Coordinates of C-alpha atoms in Angstrom, one line a residue:
X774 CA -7.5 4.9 14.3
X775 CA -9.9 7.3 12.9
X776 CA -9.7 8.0 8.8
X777 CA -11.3 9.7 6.0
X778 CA -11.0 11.6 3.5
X779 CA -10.8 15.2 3.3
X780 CA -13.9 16.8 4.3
X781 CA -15.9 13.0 5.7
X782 CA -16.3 14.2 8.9
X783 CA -13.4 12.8 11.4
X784 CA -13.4 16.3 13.5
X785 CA -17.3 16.3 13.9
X786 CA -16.7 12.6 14.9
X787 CA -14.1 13.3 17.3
X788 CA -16.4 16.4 18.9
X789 CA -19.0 13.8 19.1
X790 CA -17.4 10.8 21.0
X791 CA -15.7 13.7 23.6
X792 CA -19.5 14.8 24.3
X793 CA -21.0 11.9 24.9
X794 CA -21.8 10.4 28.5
X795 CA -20.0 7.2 27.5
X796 CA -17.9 6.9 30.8
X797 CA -14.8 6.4 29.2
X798 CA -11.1 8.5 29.4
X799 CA -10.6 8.9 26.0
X800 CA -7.2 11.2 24.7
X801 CA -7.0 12.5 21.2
X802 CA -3.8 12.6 19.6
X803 CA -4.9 15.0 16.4
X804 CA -2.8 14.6 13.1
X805 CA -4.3 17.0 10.6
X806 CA -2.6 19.7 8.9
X807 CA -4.6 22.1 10.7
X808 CA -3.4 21.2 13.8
X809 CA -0.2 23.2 13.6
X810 CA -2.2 26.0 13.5
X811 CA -4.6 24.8 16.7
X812 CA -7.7 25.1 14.2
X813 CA -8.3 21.3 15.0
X814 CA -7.7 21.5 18.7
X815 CA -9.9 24.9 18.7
X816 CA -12.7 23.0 16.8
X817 CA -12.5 20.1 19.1
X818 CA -12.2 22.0 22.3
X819 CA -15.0 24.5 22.2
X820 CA -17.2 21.6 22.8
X821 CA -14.9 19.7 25.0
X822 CA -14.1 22.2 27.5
X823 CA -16.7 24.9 26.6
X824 CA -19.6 22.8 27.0
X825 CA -21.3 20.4 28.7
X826 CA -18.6 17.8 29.3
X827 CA -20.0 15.8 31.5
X828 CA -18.4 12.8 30.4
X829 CA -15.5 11.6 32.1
X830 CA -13.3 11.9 28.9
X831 CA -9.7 13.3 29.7
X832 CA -9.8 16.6 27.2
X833 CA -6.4 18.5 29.4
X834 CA -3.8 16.2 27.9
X835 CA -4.3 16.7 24.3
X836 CA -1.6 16.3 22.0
X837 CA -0.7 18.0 19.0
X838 CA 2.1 17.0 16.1
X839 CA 2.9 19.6 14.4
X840 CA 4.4 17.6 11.3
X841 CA 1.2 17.8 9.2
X842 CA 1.1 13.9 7.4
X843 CA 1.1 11.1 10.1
X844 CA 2.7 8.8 7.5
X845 CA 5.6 11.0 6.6
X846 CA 6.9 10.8 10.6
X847 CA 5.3 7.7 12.1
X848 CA 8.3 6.2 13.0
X849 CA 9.8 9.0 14.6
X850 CA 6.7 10.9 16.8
X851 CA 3.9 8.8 17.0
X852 CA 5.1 6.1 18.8
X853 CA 6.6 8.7 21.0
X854 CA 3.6 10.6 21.5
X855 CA 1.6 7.7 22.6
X856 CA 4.5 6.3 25.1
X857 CA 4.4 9.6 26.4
X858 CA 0.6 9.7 27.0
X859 CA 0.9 6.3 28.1
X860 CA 3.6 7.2 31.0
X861 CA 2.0 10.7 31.8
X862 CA -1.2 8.5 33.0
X863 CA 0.8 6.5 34.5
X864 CA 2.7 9.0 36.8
X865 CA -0.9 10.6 37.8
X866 CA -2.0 6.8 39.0
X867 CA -4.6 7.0 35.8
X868 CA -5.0 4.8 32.4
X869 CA -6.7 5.4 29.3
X870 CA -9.5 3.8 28.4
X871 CA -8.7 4.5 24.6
X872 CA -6.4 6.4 22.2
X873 CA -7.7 7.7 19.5
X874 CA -5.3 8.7 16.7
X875 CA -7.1 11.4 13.8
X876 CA -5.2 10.7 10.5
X877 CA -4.7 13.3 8.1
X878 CA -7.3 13.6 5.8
X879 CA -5.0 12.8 2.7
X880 CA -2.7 9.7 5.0
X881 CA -2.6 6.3 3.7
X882 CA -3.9 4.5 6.9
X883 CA -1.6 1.4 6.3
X884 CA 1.7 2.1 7.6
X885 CA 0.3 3.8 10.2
X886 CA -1.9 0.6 11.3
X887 CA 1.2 -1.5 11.1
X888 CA 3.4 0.8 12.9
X889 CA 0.9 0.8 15.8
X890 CA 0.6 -3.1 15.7
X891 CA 4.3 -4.0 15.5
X892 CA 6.2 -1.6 18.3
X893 CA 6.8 -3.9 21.6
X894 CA 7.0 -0.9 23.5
X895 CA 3.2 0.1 23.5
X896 CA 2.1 -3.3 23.6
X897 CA 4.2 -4.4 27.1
X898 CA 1.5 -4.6 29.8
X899 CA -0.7 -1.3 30.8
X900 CA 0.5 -0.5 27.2
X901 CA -1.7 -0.1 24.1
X902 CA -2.7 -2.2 21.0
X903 CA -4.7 -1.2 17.6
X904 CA -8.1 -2.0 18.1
X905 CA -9.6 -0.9 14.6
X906 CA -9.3 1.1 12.0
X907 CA -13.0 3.0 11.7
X908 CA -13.3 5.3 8.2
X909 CA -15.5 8.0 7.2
X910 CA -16.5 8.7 3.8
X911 CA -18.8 11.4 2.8
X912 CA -22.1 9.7 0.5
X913 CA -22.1 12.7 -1.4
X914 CA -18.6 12.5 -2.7
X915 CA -17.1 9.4 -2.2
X916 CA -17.9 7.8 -5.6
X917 CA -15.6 10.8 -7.2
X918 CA -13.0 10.5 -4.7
X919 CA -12.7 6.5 -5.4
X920 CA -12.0 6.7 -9.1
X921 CA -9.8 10.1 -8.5
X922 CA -7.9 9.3 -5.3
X923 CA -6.0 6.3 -4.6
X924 CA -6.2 7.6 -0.5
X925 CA -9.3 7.4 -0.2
X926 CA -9.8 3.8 -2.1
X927 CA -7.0 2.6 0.5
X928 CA -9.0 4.1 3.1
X929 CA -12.1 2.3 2.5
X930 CA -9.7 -1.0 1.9
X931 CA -8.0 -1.0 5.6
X932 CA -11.7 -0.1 7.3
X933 CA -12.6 -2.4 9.9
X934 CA -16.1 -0.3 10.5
X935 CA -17.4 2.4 8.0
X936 CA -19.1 5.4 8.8
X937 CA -21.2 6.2 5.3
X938 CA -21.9 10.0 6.6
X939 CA -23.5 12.8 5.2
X940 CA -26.4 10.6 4.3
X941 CA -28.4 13.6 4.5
X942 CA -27.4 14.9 1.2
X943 CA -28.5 12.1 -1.4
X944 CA -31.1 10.2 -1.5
X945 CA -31.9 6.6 -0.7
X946 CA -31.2 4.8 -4.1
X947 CA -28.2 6.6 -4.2
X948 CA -26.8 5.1 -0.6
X949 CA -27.7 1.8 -1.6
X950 CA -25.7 2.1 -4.5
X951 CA -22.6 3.5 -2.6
X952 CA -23.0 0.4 -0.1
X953 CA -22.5 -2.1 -3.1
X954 CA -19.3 0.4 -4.7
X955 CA -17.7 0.4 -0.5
X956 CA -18.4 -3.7 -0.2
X957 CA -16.8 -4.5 -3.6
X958 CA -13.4 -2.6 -2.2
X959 CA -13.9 -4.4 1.3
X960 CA -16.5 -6.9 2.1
X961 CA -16.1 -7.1 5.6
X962 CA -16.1 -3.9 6.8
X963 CA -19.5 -2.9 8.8
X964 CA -21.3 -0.2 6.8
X965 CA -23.1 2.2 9.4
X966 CA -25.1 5.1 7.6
X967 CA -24.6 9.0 9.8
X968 CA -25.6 12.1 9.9
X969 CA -23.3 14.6 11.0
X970 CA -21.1 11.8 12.2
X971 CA -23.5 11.0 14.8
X972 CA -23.1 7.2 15.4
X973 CA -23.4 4.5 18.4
X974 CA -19.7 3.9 20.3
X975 CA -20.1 0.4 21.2
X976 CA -19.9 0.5 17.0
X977 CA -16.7 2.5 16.9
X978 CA -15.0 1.4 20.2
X979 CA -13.6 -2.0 21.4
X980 CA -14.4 -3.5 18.5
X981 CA -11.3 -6.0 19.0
X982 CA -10.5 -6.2 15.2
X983 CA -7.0 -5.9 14.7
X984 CA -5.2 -7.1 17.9
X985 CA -8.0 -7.9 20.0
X986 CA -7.1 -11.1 21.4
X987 CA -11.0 -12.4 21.2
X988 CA -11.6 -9.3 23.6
X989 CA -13.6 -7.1 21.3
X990 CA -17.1 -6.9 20.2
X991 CA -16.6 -8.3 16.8
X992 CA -16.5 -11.7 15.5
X993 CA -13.3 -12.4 13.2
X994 CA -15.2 -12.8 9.9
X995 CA -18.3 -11.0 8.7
X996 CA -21.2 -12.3 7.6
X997 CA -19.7 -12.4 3.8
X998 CA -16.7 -14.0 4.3
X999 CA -17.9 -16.2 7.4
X1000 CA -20.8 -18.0 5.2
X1001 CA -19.1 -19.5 1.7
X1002 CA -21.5 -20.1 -0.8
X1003 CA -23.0 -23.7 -1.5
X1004 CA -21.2 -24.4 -4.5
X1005 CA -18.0 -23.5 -2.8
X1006 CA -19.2 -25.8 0.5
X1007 CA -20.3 -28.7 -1.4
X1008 CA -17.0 -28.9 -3.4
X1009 CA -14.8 -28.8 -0.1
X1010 CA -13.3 -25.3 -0.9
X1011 CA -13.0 -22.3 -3.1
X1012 CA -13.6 -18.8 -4.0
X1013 CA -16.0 -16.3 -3.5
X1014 CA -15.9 -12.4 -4.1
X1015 CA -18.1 -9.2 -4.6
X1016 CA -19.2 -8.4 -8.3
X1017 CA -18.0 -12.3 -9.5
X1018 CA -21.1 -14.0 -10.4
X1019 CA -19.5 -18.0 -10.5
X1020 CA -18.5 -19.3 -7.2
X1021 CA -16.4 -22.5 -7.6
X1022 CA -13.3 -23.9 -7.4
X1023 CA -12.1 -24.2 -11.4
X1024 CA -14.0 -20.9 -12.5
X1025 CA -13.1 -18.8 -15.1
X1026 CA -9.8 -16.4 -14.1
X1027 CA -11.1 -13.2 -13.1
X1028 CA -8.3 -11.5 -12.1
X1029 CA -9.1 -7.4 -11.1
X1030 CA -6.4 -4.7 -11.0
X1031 CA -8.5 -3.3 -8.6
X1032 CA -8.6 -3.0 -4.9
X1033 CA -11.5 -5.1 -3.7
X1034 CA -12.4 -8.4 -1.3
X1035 CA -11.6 -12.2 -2.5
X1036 CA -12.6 -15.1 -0.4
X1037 CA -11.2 -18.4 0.1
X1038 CA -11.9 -21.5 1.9
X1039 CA -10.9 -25.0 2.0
X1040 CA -11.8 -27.8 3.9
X1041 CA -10.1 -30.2 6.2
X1042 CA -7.0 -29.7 8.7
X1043 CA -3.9 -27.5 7.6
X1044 CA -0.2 -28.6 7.9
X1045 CA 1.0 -25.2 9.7
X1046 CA 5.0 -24.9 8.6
X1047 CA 3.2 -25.5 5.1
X1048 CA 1.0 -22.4 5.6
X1049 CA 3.0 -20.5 7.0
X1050 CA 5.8 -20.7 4.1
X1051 CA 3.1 -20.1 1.5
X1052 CA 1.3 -16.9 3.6
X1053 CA 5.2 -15.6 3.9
X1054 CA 5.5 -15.9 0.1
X1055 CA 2.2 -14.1 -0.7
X1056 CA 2.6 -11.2 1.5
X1057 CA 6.4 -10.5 1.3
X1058 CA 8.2 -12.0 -1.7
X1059 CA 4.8 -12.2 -4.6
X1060 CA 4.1 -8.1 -4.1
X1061 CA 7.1 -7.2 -5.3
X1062 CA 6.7 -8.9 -8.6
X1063 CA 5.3 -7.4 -11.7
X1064 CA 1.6 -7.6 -11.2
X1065 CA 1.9 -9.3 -8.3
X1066 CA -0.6 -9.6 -5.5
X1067 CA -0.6 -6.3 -3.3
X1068 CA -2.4 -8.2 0.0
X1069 CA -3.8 -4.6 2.6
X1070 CA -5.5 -6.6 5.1
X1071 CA -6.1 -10.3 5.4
X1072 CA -8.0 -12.5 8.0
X1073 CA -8.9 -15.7 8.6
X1074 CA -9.7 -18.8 10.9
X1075 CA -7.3 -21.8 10.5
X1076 CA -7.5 -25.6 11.6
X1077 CA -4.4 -27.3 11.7
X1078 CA -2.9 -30.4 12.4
X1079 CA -1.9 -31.4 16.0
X1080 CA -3.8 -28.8 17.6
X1081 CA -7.5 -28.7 19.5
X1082 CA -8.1 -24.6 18.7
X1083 CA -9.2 -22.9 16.0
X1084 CA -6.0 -20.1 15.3
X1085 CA -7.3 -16.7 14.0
X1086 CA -4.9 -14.8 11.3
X1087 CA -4.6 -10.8 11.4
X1088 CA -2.5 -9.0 8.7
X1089 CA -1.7 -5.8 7.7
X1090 CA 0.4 -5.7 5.0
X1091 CA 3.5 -7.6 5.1
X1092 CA 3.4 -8.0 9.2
X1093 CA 0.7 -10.5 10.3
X1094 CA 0.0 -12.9 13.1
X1095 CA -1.8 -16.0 14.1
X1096 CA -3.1 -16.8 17.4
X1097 CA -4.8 -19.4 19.1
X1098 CA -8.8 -19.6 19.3
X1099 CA -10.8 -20.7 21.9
X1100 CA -10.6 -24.8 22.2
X1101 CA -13.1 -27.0 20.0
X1102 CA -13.6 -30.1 20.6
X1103 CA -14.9 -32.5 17.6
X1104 CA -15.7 -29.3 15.4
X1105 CA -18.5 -30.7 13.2
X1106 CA -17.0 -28.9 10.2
X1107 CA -13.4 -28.2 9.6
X1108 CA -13.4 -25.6 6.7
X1109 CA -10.4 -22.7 7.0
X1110 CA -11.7 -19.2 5.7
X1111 CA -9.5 -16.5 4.6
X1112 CA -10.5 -12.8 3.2
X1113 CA -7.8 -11.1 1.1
X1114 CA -8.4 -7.3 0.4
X1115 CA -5.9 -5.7 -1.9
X1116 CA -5.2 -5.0 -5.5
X1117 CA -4.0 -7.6 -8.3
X1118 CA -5.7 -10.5 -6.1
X1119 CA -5.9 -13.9 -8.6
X1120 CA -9.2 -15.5 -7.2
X1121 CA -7.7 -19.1 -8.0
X1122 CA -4.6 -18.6 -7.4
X1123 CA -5.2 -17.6 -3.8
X1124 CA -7.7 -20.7 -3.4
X1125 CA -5.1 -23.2 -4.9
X1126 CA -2.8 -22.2 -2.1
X1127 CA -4.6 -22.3 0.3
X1128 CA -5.7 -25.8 -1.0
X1129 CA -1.9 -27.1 -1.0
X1130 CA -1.7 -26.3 2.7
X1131 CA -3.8 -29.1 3.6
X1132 CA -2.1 -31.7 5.7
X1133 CA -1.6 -35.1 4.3

């Protein structure tokens, strides 16, 4: 899934993964409000077809939906559109290498993500699964579109990978600057600074982020979630977040309205019913009080009782899932990580919970 605000760049992206000699069959299914107009396919074409194009990217089959906001219709044509790509292929004795799904520059990426993940229809076998979610942001007016548009804040919040483009147009300090305001809102999302959305695919494509099953490029957790700080090690578990300067278990309540990354971790095996029950609670029964925690994305690596493999936790919004890891035997240290990015997130209460998992 490609995102971004209005203006970031997510045509010039598209343009740019169709022209280059990557090898793959790649179809487009575009979802901008242009599109019912054929400015977006007109856009993408002229260098698809028109030019050099000597990729093997499939640029005939494009689809357009005509319904303007992605979110508004998910249910009803996007599903549809890709079982229908999915099928065509298969008639002609082809597959897709990818799908790659243009939001609307003003969509919500959420339900979108979750309607991909949850249909069993695309995920049968010689189906399709969401890899990641990759979002553009333009450097030179993403800071005003954060503290204006709650959109583009939930863009940055469901990245997996994003592309900080237009870096042309400000100057250095001032990209630093917009790193720290993008990692306090998510954490683990890879920030890759573009110009004119110019950017390396094995950064954008099978990453494995989402519903990879340990095929992707990516490891689970990035470097700020997968590496707890010492006070939080020492003390067998804890918090640790962006912008909170005390890391420990029984530290001051710091509890942000805003959307933004919280870390927990505690040591020793989990009793898995146990987790389960409590994860169930946070995600679907605690959002819907007042205040209550508003968990986007959350993912994790688990150890639990009775079993010899780490299990991996994906979630996107209410729907998540837990798979099994690859097999350790005698792990030398059994601490279970989880990163929460959402809005109302209470740094202890998350790490008590996680704490009252543990198996006795």
């Amino acid at each position: 899934v490609i995102t971004g605000f209005l203006g970031s760049g997510k045509t010039t992206l598209v343009n740019y993964i169709l022209k280059a000699n990557h090898g793959y069959r790649i179809a487009v299914i575009l979802n901008d409000f242009g599109a019912e107009l054929g400015v977006e396919k007109m856009l993408v074409q002229q260098g698809g077809i028109d030019g050099d194009n000597e990729s093997r990217t499939v640029v005939e089959d494009w689809v357009e939906l005509n319904n303007g906001c992605v979110c508004c219709t998910v249910k009803g044509s996007l599903v549809q559109t890709i079982e229908g790509l999915l099928e065509k292929r298969k008639e002609m004795g082809e597959k897709f290498d990818y799908i790659l799904l243009e939001t609307t520059g003003l969509a919500d990426p959420g339900p979108v993500a979750r309607e991909l993940w949850v249909d069993d229809e695309l995920v049968e076998e010689d189906g399709a699964v969401l890899d990641s979610i990759t979002t553009l942001v333009d450097a030179s007016n993403i800071e005003k579109q954060i503290k204006e548009s709650q959109e583009a804040t939930l863009q940055v919040a469901y990245a997996d990978t994003i592309l900080l483009n237009k870096s042309d147009l400000v100057c250095e300090d001032d990209l630093e600057r917009i790193k720290r305001t993008l990692s306090t809102i998510n954490a683990e999302a890879e920030v890759i600074v573009t110009s004119r959305s110019k950017v390396d695919l094995d950064l954008v494509l099978n990453q494995g982020t989402v519903t990879g099953g340990g095929r992707g490029r990516k490891p689970v957790l990035g470097d700020f979630a997968a590496a707890p700080p010492s006070a939080v090690l020492a003390s067998g578990g804890g918090f640790w977040a962006k912008g909170v300067e005390k890391y420990a278990p029984e530290a001051n309540k710091v509890h942000n309205p805003d959307i933004r990354t919280i870390c927990v971790a505690t040591s020793g095996y989990l009793d898995y019913a146990t987790f389960q029950d409590w994860l169930e609670d946070l995600l679907w029964e605690r959002r819907n009080d007042d205040d209550g925690p508003d968990v986007l994305r959350a993912k994790g690596l688990l150890y639990t009782r009775g079993s010899d493999r780490r299990r991996v936790l994906q979630a996107v919004r209410e729907v998540y899932e837990i798979t099994d890891g690859p097999v350790e035997t005698n792990p030398t240290e059994v601490m279970n990580k989880l990163v929460f990015i959402g809005r109302n997130l209470d740094e202890n209460n998350l790490a008590n919970g996680l704490r009252s998992c543990a198996s006795s």
